PDB file of C-alpha atoms in Angstrom:
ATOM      1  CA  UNK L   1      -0.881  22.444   7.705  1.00 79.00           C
ATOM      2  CA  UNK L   2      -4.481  22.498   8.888  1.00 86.00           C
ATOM      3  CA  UNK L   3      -7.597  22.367   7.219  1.00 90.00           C
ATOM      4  CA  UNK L   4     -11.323  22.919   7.391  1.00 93.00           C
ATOM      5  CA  UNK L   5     -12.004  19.664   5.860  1.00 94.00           C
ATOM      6  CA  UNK L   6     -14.031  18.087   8.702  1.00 93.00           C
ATOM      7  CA  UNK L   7     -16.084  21.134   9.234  1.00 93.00           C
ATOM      8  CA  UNK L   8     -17.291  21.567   5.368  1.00 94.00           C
ATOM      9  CA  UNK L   9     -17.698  18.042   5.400  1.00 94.00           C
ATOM     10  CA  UNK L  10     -20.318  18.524   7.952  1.00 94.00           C
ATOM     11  CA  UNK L  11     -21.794  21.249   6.486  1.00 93.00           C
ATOM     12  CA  UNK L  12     -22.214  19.266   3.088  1.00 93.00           C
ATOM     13  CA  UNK L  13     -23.118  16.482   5.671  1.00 94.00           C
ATOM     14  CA  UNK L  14     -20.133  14.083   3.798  1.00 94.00           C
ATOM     15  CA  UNK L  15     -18.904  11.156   5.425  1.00 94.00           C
ATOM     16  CA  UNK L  16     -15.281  10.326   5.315  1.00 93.00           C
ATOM     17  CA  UNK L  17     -15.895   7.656   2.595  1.00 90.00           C
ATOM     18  CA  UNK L  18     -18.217   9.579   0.849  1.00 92.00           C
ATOM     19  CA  UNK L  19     -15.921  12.526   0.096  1.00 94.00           C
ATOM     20  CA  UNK L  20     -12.994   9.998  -0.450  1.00 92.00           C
ATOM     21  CA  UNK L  21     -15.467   8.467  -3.559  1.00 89.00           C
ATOM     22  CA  UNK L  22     -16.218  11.906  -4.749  1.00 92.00           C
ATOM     23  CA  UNK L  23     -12.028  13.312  -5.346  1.00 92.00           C
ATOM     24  CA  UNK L  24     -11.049   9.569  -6.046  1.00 90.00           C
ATOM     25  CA  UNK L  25      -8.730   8.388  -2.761  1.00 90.00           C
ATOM     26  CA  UNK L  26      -8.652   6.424  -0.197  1.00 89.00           C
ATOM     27  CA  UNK L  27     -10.779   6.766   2.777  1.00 89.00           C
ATOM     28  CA  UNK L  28      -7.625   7.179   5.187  1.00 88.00           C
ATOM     29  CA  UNK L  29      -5.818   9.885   3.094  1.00 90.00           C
ATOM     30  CA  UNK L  30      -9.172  12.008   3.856  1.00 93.00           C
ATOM     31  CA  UNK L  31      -8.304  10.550   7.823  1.00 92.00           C
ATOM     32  CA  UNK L  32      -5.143  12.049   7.538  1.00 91.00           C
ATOM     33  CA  UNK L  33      -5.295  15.156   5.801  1.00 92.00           C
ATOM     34  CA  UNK L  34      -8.214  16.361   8.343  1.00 92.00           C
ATOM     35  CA  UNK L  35      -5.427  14.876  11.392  1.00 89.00           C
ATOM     36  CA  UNK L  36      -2.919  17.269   9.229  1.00 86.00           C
ATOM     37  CA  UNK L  37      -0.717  14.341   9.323  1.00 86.00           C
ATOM     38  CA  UNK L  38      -0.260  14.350   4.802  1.00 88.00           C
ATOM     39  CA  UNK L  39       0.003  17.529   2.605  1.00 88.00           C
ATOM     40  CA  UNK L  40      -1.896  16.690  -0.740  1.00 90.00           C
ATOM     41  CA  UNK L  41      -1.096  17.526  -3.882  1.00 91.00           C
ATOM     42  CA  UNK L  42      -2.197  21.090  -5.887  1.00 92.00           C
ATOM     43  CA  UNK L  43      -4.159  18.621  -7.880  1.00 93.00           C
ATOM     44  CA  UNK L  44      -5.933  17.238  -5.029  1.00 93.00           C
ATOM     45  CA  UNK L  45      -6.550  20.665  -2.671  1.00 94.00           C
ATOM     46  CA  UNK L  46      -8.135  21.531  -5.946  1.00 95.00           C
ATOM     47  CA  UNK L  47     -10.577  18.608  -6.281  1.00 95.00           C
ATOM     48  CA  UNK L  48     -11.718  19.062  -2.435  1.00 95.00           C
ATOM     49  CA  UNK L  49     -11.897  22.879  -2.459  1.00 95.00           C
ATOM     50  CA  UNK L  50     -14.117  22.356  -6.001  1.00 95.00           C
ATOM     51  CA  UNK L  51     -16.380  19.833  -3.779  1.00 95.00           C
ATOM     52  CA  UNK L  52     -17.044  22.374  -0.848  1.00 94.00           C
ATOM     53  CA  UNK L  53     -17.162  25.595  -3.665  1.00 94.00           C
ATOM     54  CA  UNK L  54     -14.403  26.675  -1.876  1.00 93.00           C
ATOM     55  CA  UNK L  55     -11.104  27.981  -2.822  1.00 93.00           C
ATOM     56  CA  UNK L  56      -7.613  26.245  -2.025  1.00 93.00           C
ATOM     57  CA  UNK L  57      -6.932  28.848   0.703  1.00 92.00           C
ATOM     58  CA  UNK L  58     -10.466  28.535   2.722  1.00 91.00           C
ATOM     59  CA  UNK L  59      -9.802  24.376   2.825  1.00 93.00           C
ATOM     60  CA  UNK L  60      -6.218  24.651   3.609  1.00 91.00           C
ATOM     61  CA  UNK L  61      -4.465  26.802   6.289  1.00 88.00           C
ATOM     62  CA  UNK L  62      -0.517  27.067   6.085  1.00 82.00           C
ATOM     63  CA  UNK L  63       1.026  27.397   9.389  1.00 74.00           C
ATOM     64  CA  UNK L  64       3.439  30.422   9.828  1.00 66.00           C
ATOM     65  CA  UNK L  65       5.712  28.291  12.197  1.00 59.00           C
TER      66      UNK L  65
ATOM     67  CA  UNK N   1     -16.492 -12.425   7.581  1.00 69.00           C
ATOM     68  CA  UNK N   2     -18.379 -10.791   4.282  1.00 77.00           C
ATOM     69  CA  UNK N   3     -16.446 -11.899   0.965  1.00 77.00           C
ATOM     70  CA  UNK N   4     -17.029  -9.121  -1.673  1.00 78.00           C
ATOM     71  CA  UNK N   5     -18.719 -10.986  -4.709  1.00 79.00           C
ATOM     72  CA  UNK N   6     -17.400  -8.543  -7.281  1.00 80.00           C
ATOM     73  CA  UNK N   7     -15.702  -9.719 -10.904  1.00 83.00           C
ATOM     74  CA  UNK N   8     -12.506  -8.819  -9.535  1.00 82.00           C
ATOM     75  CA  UNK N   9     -12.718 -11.239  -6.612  1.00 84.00           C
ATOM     76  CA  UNK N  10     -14.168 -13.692  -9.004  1.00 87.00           C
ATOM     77  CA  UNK N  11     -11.249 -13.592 -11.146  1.00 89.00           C
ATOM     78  CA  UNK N  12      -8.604 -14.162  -8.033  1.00 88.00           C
ATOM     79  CA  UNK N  13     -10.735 -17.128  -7.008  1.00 89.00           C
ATOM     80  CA  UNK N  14     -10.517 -18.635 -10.898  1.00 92.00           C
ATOM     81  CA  UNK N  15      -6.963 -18.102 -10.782  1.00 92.00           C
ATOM     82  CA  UNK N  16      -6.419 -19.872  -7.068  1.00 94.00           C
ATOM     83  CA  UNK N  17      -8.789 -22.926  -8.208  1.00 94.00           C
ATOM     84  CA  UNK N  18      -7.043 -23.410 -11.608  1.00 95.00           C
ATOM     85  CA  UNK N  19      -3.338 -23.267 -10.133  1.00 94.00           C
ATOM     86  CA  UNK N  20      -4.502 -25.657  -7.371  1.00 95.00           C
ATOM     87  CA  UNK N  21      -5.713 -27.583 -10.153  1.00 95.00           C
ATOM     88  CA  UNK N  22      -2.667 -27.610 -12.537  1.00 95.00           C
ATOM     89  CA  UNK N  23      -1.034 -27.859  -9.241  1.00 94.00           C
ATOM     90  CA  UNK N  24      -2.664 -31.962  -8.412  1.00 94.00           C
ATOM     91  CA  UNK N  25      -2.745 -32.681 -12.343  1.00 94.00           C
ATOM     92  CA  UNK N  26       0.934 -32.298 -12.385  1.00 94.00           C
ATOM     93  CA  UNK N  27       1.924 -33.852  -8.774  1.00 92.00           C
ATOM     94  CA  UNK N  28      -0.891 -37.094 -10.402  1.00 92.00           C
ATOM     95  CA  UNK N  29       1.422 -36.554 -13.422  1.00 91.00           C
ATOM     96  CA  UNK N  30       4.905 -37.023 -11.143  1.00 89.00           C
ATOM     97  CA  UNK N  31       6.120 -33.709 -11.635  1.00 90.00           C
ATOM     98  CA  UNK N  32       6.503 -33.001  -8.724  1.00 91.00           C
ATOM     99  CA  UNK N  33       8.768 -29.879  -8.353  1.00 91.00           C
ATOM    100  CA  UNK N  34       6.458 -27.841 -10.849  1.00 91.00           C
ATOM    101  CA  UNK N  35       3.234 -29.526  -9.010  1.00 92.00           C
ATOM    102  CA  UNK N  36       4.278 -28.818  -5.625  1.00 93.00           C
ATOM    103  CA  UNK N  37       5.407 -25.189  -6.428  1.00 93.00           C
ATOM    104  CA  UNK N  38       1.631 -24.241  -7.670  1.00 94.00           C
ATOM    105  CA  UNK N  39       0.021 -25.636  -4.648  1.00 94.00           C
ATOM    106  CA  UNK N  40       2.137 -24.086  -2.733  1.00 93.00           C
ATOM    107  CA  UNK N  41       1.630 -20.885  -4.249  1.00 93.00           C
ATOM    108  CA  UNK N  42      -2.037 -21.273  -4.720  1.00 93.00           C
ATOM    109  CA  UNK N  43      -2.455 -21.723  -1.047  1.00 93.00           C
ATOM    110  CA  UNK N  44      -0.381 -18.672  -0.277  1.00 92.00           C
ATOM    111  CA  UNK N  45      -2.653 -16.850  -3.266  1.00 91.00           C
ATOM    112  CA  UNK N  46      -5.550 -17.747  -0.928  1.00 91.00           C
ATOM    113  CA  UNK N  47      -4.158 -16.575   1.837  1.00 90.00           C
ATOM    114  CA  UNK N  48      -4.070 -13.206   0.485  1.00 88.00           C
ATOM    115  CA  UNK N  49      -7.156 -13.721  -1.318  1.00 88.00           C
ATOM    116  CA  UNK N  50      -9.257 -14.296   1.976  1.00 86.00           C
ATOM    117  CA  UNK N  51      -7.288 -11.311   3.402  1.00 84.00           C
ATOM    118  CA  UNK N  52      -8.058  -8.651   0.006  1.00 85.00           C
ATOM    119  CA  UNK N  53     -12.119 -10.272  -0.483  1.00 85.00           C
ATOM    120  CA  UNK N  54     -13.068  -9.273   2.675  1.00 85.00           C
ATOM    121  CA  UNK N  55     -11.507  -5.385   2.467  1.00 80.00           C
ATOM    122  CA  UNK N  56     -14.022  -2.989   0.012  1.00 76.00           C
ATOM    123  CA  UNK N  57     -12.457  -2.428  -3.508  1.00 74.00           C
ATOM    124  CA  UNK N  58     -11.640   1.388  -2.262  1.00 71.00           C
ATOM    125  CA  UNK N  59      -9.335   0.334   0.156  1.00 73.00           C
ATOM    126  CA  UNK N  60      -6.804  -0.966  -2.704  1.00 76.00           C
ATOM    127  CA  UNK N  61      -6.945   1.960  -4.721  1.00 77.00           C
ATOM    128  CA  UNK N  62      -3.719   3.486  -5.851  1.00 81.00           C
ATOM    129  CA  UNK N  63      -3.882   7.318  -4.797  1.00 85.00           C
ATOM    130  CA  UNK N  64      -1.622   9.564  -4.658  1.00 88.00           C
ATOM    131  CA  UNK N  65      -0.810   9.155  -1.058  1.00 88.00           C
ATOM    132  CA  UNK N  66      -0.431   5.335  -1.363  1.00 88.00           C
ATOM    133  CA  UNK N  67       2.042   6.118  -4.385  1.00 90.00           C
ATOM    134  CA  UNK N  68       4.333   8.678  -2.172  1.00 90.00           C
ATOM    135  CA  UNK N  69       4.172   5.364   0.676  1.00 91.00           C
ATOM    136  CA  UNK N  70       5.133   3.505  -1.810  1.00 92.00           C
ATOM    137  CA  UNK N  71       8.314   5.779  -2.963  1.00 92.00           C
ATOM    138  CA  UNK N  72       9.264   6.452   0.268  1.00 92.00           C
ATOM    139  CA  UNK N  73       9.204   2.994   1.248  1.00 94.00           C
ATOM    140  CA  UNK N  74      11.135   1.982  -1.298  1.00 95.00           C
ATOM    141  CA  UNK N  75      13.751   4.296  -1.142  1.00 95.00           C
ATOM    142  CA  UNK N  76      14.393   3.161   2.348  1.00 95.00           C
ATOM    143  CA  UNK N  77      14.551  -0.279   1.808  1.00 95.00           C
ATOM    144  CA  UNK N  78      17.103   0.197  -1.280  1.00 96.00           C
ATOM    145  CA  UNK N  79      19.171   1.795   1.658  1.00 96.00           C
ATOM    146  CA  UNK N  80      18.671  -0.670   3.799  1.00 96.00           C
ATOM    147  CA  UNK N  81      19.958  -3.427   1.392  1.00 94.00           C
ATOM    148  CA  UNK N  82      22.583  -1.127   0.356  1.00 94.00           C
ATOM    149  CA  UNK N  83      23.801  -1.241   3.989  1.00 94.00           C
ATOM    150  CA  UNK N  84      23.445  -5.014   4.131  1.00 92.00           C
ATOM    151  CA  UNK N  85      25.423  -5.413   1.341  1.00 89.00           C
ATOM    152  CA  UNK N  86      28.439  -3.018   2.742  1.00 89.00           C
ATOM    153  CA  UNK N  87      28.046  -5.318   5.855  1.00 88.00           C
ATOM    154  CA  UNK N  88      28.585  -8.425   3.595  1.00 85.00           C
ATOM    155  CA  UNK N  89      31.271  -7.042   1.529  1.00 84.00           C
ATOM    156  CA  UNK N  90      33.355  -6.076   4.984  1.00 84.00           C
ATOM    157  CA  UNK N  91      32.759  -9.712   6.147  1.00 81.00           C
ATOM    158  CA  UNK N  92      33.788 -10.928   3.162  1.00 77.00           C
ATOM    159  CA  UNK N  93      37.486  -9.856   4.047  1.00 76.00           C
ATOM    160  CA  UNK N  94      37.398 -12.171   7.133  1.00 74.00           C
ATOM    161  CA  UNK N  95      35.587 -15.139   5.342  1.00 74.00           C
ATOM    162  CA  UNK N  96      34.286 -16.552   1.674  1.00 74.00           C
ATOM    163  CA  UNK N  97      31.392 -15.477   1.610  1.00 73.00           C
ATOM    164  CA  UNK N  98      29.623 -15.844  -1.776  1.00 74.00           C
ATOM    165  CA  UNK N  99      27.039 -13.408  -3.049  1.00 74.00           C
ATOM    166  CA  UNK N 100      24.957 -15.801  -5.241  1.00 77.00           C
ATOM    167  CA  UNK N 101      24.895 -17.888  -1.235  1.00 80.00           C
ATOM    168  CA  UNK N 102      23.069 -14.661   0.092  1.00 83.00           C
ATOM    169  CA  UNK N 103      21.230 -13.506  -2.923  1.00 85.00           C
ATOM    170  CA  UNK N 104      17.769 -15.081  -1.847  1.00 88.00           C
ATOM    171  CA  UNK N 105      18.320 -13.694   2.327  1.00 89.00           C
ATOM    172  CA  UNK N 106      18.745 -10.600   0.623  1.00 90.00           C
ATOM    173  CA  UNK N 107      15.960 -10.470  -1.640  1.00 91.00           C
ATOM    174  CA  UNK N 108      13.817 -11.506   1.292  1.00 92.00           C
ATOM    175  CA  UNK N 109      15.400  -8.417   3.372  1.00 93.00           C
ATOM    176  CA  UNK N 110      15.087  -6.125   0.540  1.00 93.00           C
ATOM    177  CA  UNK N 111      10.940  -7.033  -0.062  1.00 93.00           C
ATOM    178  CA  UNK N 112      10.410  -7.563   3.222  1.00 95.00           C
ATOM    179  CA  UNK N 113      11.945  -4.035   4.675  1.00 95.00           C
ATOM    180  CA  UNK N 114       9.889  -2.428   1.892  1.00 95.00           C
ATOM    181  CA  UNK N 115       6.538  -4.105   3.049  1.00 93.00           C
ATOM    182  CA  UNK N 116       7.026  -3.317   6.654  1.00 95.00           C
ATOM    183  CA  UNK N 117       8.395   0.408   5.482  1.00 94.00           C
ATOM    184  CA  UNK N 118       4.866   0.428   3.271  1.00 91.00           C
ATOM    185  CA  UNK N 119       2.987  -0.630   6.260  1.00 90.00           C
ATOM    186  CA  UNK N 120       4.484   1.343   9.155  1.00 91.00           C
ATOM    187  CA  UNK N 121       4.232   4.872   6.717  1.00 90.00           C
ATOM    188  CA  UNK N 122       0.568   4.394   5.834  1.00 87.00           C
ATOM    189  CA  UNK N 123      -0.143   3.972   9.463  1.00 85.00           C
ATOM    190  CA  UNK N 124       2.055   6.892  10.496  1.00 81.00           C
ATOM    191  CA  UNK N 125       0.165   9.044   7.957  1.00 70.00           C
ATOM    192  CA  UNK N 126       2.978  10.417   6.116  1.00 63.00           C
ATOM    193  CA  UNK N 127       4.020  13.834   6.429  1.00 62.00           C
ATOM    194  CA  UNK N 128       5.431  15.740   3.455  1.00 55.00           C
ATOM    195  CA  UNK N 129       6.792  18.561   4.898  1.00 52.00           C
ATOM    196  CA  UNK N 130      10.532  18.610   4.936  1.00 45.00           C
TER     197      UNK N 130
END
């Protein structure tokens, strides 16, 4: 799984523990989800998309492999 | 070393002061099983006190990653002491070994396992994929 998380952070010019405070989690989940090292939950994909007026699929690319 | 003066640290440092209190009323008192037993926990309390003050208040907070570390973790270590007790019950056969003799190693395996477990999957990051 990758993600787009780090570069709509900068664009919304979000730190790491800012966007953490905003979706309610810890600072390293948001570490590891832009490493692609942790899948989140529907519920949480939402909450970050909603933050960057995104959709789930801009945020969050599936690999094909 | 910055201590976070928040009501939440506040209320751990009441709790530490009062059992190291009970702790020398009852040792003054000669009870001193029960006395020694709060010290000895209220110094271990402060231990992780000193260790939680000085992290911010986000860093403890339960999310859903944290919970799947925590399910993980413990599914592992009720393997592991699964295993340990197969090892026990084949050594058993050779010697007399009594469970309530191994019940506290055990325990210790069983929450320590878990806490290392905890520890080495938050670090790892914790990949769901199958």
């Amino acid at each position: 799984m990758k993600t787009r998380i780090k570069e709509l952070r900068a664009r919304y010019d979000l730190t790491q523990e800012e966007l953490a405070k905003k979706v309610g989690v810890r600072r390293e989940t948001i570490l590891f989800l832009e490493k692609g090292k942790y899948n989140p939950s529907l519920k949480l994909a939402y909450t970050i998309a909603k933050v960057f007026d995104s959709t789930i699929e801009d945020v969050f690319i599936l690999d094909d492999e | 070393m910055k201590i976070r003066k928040d009501k939440y640290t506040l209320q751990g440092l009441a709790t530490i002061l009062g059992m190291l209190l009970l702790g020398l009323v009852l040792w003054q008192f000669q009870f001193y099983g029960a006395g020694a037993s709060l010290i000895f926990m209220g110094l271990m309390l402060t231990v992780i006190f000193l260790y939680t003050a000085t992290k911010p208040r986000e860093y403890f907070i339960r999310d859903e990653r944290t919970v799947r570390i925590n399910e993980k973790a413990g599914y592992h270590a009720f393997w592991i002491l699964v295993m340990c007790l197969g090892i026990l019950t084949m050594a058993n056969w050779s010697t007399e070994i009594l469970y309530k003799d191994v019940s506290a190693p055990l325990a210790i395996i069983a929450l320590g396992s878990w806490n290392i477990l905890r520890w080495y999957y938050d670090k790892k990051g914790y990949e769901t994929d199958p």
